[in-house]
PDB file of C-alpha atoms and ligand atoms in Angstrom:
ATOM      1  CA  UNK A   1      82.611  74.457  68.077  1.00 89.00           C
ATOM      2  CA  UNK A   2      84.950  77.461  68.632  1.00 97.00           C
ATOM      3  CA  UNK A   3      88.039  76.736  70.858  1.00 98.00           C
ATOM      4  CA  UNK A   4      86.775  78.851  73.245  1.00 98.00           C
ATOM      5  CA  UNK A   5      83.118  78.744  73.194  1.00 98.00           C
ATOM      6  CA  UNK A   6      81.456  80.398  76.564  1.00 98.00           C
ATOM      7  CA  UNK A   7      84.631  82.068  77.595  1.00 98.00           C
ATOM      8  CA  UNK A   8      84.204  85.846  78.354  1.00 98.00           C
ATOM      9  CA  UNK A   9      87.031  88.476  78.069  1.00 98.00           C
ATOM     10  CA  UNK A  10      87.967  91.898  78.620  1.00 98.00           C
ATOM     11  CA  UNK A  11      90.756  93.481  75.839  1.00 98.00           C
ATOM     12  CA  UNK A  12      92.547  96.851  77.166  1.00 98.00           C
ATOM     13  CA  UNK A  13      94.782  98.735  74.932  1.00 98.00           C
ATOM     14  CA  UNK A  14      92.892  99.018  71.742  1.00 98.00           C
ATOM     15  CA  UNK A  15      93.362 102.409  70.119  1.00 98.00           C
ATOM     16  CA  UNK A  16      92.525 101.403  66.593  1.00 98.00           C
ATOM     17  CA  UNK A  17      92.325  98.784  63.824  1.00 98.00           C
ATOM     18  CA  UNK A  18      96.149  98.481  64.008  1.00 98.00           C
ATOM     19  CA  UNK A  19      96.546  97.468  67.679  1.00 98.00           C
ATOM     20  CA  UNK A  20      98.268  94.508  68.572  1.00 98.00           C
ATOM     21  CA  UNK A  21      95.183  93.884  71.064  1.00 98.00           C
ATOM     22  CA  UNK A  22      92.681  94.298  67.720  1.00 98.00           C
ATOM     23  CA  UNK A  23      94.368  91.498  66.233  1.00 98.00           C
ATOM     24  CA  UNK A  24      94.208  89.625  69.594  1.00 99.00           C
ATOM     25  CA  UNK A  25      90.393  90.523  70.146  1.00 98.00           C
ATOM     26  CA  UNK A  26      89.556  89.353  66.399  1.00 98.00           C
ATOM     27  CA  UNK A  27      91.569  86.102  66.759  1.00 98.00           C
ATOM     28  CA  UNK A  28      89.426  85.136  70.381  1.00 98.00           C
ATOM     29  CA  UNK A  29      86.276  86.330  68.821  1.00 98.00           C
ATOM     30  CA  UNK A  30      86.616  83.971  65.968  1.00 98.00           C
ATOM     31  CA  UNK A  31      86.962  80.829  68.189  1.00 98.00           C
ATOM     32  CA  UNK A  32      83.906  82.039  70.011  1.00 98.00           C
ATOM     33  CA  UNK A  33      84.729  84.027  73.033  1.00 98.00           C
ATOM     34  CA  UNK A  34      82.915  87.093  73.878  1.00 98.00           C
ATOM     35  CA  UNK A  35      84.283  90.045  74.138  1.00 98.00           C
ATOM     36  CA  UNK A  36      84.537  93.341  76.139  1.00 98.00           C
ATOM     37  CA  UNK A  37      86.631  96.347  75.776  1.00 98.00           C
ATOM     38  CA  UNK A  38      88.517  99.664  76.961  1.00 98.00           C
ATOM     39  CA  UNK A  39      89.425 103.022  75.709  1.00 98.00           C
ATOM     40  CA  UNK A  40      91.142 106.062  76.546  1.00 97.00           C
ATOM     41  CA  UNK A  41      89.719 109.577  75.877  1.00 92.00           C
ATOM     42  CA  UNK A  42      87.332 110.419  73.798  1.00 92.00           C
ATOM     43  CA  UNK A  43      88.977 110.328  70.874  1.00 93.00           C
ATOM     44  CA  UNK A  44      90.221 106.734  70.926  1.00 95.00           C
ATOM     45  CA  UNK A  45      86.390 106.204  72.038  1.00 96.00           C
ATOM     46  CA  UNK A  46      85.004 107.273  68.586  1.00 96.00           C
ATOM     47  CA  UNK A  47      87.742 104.299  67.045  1.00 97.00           C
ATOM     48  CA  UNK A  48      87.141 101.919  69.585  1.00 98.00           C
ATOM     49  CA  UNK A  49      83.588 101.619  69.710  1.00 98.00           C
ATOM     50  CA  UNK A  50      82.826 100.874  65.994  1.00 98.00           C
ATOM     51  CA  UNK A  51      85.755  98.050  66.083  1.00 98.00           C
ATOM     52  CA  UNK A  52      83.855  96.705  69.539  1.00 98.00           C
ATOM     53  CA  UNK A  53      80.627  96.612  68.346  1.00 98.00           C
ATOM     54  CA  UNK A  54      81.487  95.055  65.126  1.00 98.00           C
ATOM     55  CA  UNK A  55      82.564  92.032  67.342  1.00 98.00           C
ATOM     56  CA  UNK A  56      79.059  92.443  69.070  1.00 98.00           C
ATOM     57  CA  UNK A  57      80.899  94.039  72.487  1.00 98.00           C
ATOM     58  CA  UNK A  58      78.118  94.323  75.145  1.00 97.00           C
ATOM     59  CA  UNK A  59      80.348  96.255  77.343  1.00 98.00           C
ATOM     60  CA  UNK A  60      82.615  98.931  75.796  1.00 98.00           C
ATOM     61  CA  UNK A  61      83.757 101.439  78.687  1.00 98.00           C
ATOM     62  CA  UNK A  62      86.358 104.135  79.575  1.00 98.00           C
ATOM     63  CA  UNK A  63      89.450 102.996  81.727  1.00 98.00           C
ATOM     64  CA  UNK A  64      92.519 105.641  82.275  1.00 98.00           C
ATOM     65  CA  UNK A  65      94.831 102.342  83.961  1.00 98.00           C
ATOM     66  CA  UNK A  66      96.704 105.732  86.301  1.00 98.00           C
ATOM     67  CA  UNK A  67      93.568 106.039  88.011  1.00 98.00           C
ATOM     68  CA  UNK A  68      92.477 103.196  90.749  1.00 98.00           C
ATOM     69  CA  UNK A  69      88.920 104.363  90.458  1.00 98.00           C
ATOM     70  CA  UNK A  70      88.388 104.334  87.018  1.00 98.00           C
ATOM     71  CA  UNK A  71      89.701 100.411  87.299  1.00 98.00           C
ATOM     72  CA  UNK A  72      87.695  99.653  90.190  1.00 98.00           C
ATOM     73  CA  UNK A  73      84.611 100.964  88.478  1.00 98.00           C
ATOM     74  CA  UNK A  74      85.490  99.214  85.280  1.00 98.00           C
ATOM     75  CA  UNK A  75      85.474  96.269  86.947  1.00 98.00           C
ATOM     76  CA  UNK A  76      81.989  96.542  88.664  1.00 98.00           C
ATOM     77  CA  UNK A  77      80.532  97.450  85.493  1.00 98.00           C
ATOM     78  CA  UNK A  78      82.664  93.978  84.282  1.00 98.00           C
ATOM     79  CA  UNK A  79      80.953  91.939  87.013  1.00 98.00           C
ATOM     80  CA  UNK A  80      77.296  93.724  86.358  1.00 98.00           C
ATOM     81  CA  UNK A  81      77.863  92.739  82.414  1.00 98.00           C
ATOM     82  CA  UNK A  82      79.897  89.165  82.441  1.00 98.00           C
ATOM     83  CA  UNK A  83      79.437  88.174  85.818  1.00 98.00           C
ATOM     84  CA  UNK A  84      83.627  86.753  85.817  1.00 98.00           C
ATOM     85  CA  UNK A  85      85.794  86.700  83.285  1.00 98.00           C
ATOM     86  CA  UNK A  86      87.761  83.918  81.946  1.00 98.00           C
ATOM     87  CA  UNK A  87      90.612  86.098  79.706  1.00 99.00           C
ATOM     88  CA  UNK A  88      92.590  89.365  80.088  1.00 99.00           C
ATOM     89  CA  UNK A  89      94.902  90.939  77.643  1.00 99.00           C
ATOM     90  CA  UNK A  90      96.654  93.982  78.185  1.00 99.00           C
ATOM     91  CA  UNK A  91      98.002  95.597  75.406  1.00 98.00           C
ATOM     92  CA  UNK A  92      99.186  99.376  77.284  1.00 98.00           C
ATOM     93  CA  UNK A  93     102.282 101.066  77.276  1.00 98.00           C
ATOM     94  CA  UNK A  94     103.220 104.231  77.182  1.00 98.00           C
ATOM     95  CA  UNK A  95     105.831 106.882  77.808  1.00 98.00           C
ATOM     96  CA  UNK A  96     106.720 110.524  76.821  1.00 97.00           C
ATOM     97  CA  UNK A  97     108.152 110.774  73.385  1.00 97.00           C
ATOM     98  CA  UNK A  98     111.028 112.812  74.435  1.00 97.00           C
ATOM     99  CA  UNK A  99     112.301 109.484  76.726  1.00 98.00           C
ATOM    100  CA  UNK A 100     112.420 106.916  73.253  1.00 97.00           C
ATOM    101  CA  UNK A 101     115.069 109.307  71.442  1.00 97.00           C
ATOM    102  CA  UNK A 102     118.920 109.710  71.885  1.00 97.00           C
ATOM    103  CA  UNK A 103     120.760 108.523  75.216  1.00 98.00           C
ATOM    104  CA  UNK A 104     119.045 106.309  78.011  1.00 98.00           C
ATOM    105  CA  UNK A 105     120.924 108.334  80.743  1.00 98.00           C
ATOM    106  CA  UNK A 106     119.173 111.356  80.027  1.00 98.00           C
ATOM    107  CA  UNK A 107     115.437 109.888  81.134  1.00 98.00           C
ATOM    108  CA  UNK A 108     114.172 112.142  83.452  1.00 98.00           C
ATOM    109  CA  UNK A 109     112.349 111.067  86.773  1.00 98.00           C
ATOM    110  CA  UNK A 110     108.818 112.209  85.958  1.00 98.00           C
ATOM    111  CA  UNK A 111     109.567 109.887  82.627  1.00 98.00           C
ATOM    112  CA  UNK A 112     110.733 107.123  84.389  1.00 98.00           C
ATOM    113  CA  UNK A 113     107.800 106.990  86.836  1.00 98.00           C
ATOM    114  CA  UNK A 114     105.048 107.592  84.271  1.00 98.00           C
ATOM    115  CA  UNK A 115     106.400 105.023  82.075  1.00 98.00           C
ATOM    116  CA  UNK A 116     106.899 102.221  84.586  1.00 98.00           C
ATOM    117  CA  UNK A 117     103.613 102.860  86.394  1.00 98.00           C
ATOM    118  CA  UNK A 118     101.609 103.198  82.716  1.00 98.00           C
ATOM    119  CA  UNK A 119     103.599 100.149  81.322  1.00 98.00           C
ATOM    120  CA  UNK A 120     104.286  97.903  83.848  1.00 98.00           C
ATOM    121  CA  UNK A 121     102.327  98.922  87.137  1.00 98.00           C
ATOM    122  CA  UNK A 122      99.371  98.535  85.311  1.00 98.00           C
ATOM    123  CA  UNK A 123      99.060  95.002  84.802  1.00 99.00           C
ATOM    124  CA  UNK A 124      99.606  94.406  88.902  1.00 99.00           C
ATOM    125  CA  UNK A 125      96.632  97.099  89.080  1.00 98.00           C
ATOM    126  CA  UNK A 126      93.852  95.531  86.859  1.00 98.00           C
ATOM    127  CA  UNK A 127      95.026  92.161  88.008  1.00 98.00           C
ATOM    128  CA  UNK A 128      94.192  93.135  91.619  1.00 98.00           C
ATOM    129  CA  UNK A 129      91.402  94.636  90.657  1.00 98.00           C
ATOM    130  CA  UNK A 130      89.749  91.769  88.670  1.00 98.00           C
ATOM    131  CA  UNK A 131      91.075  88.861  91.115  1.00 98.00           C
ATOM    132  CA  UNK A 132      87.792  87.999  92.295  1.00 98.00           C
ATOM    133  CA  UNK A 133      86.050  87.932  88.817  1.00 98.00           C
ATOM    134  CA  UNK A 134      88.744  85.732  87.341  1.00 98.00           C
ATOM    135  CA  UNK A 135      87.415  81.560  87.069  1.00 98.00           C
ATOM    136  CA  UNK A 136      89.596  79.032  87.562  1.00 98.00           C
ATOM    137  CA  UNK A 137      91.611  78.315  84.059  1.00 98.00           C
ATOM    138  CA  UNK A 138      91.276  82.227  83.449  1.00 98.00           C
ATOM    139  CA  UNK A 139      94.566  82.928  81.451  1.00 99.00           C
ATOM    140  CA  UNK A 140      95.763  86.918  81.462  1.00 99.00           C
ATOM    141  CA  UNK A 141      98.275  88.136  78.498  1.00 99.00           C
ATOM    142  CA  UNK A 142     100.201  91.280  78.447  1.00 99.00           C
ATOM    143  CA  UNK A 143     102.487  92.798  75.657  1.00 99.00           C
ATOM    144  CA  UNK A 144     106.355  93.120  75.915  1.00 98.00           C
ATOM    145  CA  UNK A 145     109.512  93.317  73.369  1.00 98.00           C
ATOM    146  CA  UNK A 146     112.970  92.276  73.455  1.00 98.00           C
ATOM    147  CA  UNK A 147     113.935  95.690  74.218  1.00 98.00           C
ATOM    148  CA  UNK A 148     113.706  94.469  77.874  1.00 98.00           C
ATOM    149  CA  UNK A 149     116.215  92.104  77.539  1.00 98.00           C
ATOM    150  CA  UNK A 150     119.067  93.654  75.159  1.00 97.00           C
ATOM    151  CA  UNK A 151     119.633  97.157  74.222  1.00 97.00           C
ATOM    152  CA  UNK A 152     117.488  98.697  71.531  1.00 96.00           C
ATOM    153  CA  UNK A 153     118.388 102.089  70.149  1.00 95.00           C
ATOM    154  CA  UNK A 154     115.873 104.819  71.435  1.00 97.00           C
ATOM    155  CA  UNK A 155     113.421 102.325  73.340  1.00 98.00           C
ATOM    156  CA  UNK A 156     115.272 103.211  76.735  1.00 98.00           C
ATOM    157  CA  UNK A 157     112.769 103.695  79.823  1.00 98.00           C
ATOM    158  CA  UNK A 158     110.025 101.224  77.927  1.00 98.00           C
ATOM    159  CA  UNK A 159     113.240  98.894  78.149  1.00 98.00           C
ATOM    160  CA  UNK A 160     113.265  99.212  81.761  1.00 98.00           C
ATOM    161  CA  UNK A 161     109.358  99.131  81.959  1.00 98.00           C
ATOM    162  CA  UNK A 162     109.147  95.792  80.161  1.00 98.00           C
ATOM    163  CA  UNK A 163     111.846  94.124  82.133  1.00 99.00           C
ATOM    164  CA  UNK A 164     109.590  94.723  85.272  1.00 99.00           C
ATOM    165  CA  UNK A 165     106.468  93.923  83.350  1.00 99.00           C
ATOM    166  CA  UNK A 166     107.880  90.474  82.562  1.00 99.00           C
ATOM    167  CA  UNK A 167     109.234  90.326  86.364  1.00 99.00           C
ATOM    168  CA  UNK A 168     105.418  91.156  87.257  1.00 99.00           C
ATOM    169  CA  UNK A 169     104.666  88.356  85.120  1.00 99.00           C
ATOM    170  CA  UNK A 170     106.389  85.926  86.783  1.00 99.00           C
ATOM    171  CA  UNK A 171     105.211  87.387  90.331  1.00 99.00           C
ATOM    172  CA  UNK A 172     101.302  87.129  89.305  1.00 99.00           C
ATOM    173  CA  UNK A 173     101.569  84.077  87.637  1.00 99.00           C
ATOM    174  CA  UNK A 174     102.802  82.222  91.404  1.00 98.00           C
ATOM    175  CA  UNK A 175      99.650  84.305  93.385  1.00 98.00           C
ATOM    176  CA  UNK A 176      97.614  82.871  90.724  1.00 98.00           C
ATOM    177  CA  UNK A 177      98.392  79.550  89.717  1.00 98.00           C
ATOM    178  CA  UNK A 178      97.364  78.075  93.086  1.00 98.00           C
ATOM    179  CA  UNK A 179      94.108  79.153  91.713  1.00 98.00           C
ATOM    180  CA  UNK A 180      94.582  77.191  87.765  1.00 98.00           C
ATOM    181  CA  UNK A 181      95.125  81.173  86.165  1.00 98.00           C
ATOM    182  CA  UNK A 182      97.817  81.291  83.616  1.00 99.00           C
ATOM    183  CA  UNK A 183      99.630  84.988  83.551  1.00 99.00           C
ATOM    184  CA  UNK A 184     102.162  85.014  80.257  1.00 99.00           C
ATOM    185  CA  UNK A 185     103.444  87.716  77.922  1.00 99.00           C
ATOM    186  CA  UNK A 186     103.740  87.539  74.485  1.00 99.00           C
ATOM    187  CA  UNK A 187     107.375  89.333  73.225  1.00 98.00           C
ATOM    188  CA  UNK A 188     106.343  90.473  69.706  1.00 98.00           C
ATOM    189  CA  UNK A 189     108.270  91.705  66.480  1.00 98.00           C
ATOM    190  CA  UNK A 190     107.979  95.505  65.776  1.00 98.00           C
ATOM    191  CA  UNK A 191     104.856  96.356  64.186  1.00 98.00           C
ATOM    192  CA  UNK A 192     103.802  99.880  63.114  1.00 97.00           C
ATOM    193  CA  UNK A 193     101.569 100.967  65.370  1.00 97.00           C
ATOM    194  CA  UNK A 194      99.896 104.448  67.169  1.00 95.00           C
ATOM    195  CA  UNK A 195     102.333 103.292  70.260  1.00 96.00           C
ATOM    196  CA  UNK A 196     105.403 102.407  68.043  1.00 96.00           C
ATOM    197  CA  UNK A 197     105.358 105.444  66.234  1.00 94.00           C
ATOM    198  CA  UNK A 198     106.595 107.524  69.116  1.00 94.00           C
ATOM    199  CA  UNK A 199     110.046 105.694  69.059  1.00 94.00           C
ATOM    200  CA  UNK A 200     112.960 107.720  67.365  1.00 93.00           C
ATOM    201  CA  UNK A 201     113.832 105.228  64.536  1.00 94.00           C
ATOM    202  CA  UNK A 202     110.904 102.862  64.326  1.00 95.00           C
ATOM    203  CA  UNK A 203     110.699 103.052  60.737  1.00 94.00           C
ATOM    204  CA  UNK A 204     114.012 102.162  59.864  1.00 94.00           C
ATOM    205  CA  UNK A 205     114.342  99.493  62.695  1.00 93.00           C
ATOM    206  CA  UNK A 206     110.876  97.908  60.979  1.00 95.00           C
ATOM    207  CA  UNK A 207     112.518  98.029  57.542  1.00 94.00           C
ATOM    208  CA  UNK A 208     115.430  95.817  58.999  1.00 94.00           C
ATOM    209  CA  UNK A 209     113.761  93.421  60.822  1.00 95.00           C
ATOM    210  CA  UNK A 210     112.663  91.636  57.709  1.00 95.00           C
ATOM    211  CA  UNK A 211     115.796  91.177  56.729  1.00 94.00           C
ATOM    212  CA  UNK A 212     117.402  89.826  59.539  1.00 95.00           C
ATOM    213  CA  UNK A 213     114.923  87.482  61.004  1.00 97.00           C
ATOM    214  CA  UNK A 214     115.037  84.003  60.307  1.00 97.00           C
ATOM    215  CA  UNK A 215     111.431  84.349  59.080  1.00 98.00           C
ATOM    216  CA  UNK A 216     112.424  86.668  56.383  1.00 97.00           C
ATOM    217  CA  UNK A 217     109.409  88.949  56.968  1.00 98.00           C
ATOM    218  CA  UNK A 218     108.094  91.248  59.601  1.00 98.00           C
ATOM    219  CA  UNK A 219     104.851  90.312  62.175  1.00 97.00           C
ATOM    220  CA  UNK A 220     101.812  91.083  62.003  1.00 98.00           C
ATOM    221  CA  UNK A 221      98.475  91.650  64.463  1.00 98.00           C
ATOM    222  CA  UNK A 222      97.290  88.279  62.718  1.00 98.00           C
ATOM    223  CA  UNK A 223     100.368  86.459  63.949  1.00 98.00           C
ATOM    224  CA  UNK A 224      99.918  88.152  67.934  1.00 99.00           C
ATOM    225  CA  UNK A 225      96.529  87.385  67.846  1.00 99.00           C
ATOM    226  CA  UNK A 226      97.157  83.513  66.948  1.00 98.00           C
ATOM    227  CA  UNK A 227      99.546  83.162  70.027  1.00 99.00           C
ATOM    228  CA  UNK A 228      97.123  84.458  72.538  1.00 99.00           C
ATOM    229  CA  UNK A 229      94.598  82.255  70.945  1.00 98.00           C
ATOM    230  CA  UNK A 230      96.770  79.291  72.075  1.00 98.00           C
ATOM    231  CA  UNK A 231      97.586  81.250  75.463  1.00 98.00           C
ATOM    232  CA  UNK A 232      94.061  81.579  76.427  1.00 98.00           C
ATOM    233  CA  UNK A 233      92.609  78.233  74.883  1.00 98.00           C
ATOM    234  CA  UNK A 234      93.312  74.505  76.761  1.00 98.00           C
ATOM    235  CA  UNK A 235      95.873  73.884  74.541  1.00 98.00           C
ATOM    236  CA  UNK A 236      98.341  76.119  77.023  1.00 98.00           C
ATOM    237  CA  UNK A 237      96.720  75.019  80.251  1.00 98.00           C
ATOM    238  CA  UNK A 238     100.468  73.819  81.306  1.00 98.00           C
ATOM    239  CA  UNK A 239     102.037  77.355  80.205  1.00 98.00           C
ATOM    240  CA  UNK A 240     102.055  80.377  82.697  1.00 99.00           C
ATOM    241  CA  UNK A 241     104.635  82.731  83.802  1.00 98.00           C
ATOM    242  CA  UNK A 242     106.527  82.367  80.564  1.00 98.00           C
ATOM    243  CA  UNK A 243     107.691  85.366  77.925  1.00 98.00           C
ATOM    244  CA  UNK A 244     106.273  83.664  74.657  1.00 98.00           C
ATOM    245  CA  UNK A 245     108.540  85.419  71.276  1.00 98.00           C
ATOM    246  CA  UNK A 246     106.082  86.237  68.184  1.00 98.00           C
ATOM    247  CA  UNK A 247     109.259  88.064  66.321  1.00 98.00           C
ATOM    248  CA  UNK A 248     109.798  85.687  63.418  1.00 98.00           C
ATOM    249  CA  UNK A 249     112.838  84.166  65.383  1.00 98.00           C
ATOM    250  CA  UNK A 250     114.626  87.656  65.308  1.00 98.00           C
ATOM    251  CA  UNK A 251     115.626  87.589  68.994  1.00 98.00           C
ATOM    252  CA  UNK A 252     118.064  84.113  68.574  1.00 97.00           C
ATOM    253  CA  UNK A 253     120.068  85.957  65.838  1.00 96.00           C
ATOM    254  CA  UNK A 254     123.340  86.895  66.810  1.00 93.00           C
ATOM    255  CA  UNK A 255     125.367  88.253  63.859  1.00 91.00           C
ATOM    256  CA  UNK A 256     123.854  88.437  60.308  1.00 87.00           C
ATOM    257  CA  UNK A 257     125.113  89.775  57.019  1.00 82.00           C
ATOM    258  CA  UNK A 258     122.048  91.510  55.838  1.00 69.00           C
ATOM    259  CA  UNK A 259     120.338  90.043  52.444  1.00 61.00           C
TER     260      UNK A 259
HETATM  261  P1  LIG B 301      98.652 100.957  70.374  1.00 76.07           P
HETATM  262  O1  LIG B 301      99.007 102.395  70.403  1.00 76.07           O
HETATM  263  O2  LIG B 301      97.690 100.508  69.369  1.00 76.07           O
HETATM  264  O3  LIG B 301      98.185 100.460  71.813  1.00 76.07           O
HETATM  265  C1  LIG B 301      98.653 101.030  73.008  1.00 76.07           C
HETATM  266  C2  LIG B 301      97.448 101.197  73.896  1.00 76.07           C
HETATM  267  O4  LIG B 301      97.833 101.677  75.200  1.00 76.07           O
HETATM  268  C3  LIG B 301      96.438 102.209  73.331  1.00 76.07           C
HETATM  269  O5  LIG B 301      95.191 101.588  73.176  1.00 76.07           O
HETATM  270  C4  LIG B 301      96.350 103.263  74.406  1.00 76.07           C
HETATM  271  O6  LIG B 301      95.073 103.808  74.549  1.00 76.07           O
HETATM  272  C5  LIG B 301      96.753 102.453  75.648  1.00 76.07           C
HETATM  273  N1  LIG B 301      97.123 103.314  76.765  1.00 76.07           N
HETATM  274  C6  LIG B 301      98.152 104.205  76.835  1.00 76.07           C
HETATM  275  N2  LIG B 301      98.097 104.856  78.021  1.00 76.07           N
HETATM  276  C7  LIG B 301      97.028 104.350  78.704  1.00 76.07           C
HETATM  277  C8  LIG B 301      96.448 104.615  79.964  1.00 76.07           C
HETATM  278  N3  LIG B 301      96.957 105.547  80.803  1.00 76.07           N
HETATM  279  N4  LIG B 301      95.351 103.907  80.340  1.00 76.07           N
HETATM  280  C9  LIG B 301      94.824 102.969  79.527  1.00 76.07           C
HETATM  281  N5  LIG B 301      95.328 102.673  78.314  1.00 76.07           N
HETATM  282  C10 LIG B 301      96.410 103.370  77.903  1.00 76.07           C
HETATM  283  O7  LIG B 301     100.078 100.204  70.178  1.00 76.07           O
HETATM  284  P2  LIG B 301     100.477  98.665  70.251  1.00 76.07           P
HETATM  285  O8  LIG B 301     101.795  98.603  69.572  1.00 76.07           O
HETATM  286  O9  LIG B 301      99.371  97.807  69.807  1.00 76.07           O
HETATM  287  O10 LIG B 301     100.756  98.463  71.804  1.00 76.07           O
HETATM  288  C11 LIG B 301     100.165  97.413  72.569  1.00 76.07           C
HETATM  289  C12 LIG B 301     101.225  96.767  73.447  1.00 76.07           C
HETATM  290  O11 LIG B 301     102.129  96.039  72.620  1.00 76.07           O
HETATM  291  C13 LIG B 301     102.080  97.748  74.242  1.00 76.07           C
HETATM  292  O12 LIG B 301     102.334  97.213  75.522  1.00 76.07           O
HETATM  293  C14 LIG B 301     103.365  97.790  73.442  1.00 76.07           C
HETATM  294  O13 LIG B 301     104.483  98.174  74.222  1.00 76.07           O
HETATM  295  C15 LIG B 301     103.447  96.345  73.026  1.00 76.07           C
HETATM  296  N6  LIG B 301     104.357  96.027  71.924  1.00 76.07           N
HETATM  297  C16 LIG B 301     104.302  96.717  70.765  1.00 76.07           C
HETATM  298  C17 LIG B 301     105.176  96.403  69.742  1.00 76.07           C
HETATM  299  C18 LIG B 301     105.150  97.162  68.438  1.00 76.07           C
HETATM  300  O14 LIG B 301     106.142  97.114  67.697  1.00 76.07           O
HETATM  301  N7  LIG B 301     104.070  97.837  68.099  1.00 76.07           N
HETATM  302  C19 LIG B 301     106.114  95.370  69.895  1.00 76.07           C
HETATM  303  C20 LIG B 301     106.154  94.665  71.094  1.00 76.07           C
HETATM  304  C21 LIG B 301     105.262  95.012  72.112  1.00 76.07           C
END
């Protein structure tokens, strides 16, 4: 008996085998719930696919989240292919790579608005989109970091976007919950991703991390994946509209005197 035996789900935001929503997907498939998934472009489509399949995907389609259409017609193909769905995770950020380098004040408007409505925006979108497929005790997980909370160097704009993804958060999970479907996000650690490596510093910032958090190590796609495990199994039926830290404790420290 898998913890969530019969329980259908859609993962966005895998670009390859080192995406937080990979280590997600692998942790739900494990405790039995089948699986659909999302790319972008045809070249995240020849990664994608293999990784789907290999976790016996029966629906593995494109979805740009900037276009309403594409959604809407993901989500028709969803409801042709699942019938209703009883998990979401979005895993999707992204902004221009001149934005996450040097001062916050210089973020242009165009950069602003594509990362807000690509990071944030996009969660209200699908959401909307899949409200009528979504069975009561659904549970729906996005992706933040800390960076929305306190400054960190170069993340600027996706700062801003993940502050009003987590507000989102809050906002879907009160439409919802009259229904019994749980919206949370999970704030992980740094890991190195495709998305992470288009912050100035990233490498560096990684290196520290390990040092500084009370776990004395960095987080991995394993450790992501077990936390929306619990978010989307009974075991968090009582938990929605909270901000759920997967960062080894790093976000409590204050001060420390590095090892
Ligand atoms: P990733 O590059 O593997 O995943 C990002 C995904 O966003 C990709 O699959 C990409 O195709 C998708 N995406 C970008 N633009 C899109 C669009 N217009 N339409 C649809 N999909 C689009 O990187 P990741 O680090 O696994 O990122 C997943 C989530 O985790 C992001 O929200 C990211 O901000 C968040 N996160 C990452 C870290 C980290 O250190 N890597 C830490 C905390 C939170």
């Amino acid at each position: 008996m898998g913890l969530l035996d019969g329980k259908k789900g859609l993962i966005m935001g895998v670009a390859n085998d080192h995406s937080i929503a990979w280590g997600i997907a692998q942790a739900l498939h494990a405790e039995g719930a089948e699986l659909g998934f999302t790319f972008v472009g045809d070249a995240l489509e020849r990664r994608v696919r293999p990784l789907a399949t290999s976790l016996g995907a029966q629906l593995i389609e494109p979805c740009d989240v900037q276009d309403d259409a594409a959604i809407d017609t993901l989500m028709g193909r969803v409801r042709e292919v699942y019938g209703s769905l009883d998990i979401l995770i979005h895993g999707i950020a992204f902004a221009n790579k001149d934005e996450l380098n040097g001062a916050y004040l210089n973020t242009t408007r165009e950069g602003f608005r594509l990362a807000m409505e690509v990071s944030a925006y996009s969660l209200t979108a699908v959401v909307k989109a899949a409200q009528d497929l979504l069975n009561p005790g659904a549970s729906i997980v996005t992706l933040t970091y800390h960076g929305s909370q306190q400054v960190a160097q170069n993340y600027n704009v996706m700062g801003v976007a993940k502050a009003a993804l987590e507000a989102s958060v809050r906002y879907l999970a009160n439409d919802l919950g009259p229904r019994n479907i749980r919206v949370n996000a999970i704030s992980a650690g740094p890991i190195r991703t495709l998305a992470a490596s288009g912050i100035a510093g990233f490498r560096s910032l990684h290196k520290q991390f390990a040092g500084v958090a009370p776990l004395r190590r960095n987080i991995t796609i394993e450790d992501v994946g077990k936390a929306a495990l619990w978010l989307c199994s009974d075991w968090a039926s009582g938990v929605t509209s909270e901000t759920i830290y997967v960062d080894a404790g790093f976000h409590n420290i204050g001060v420390s005197l590095l090892d």
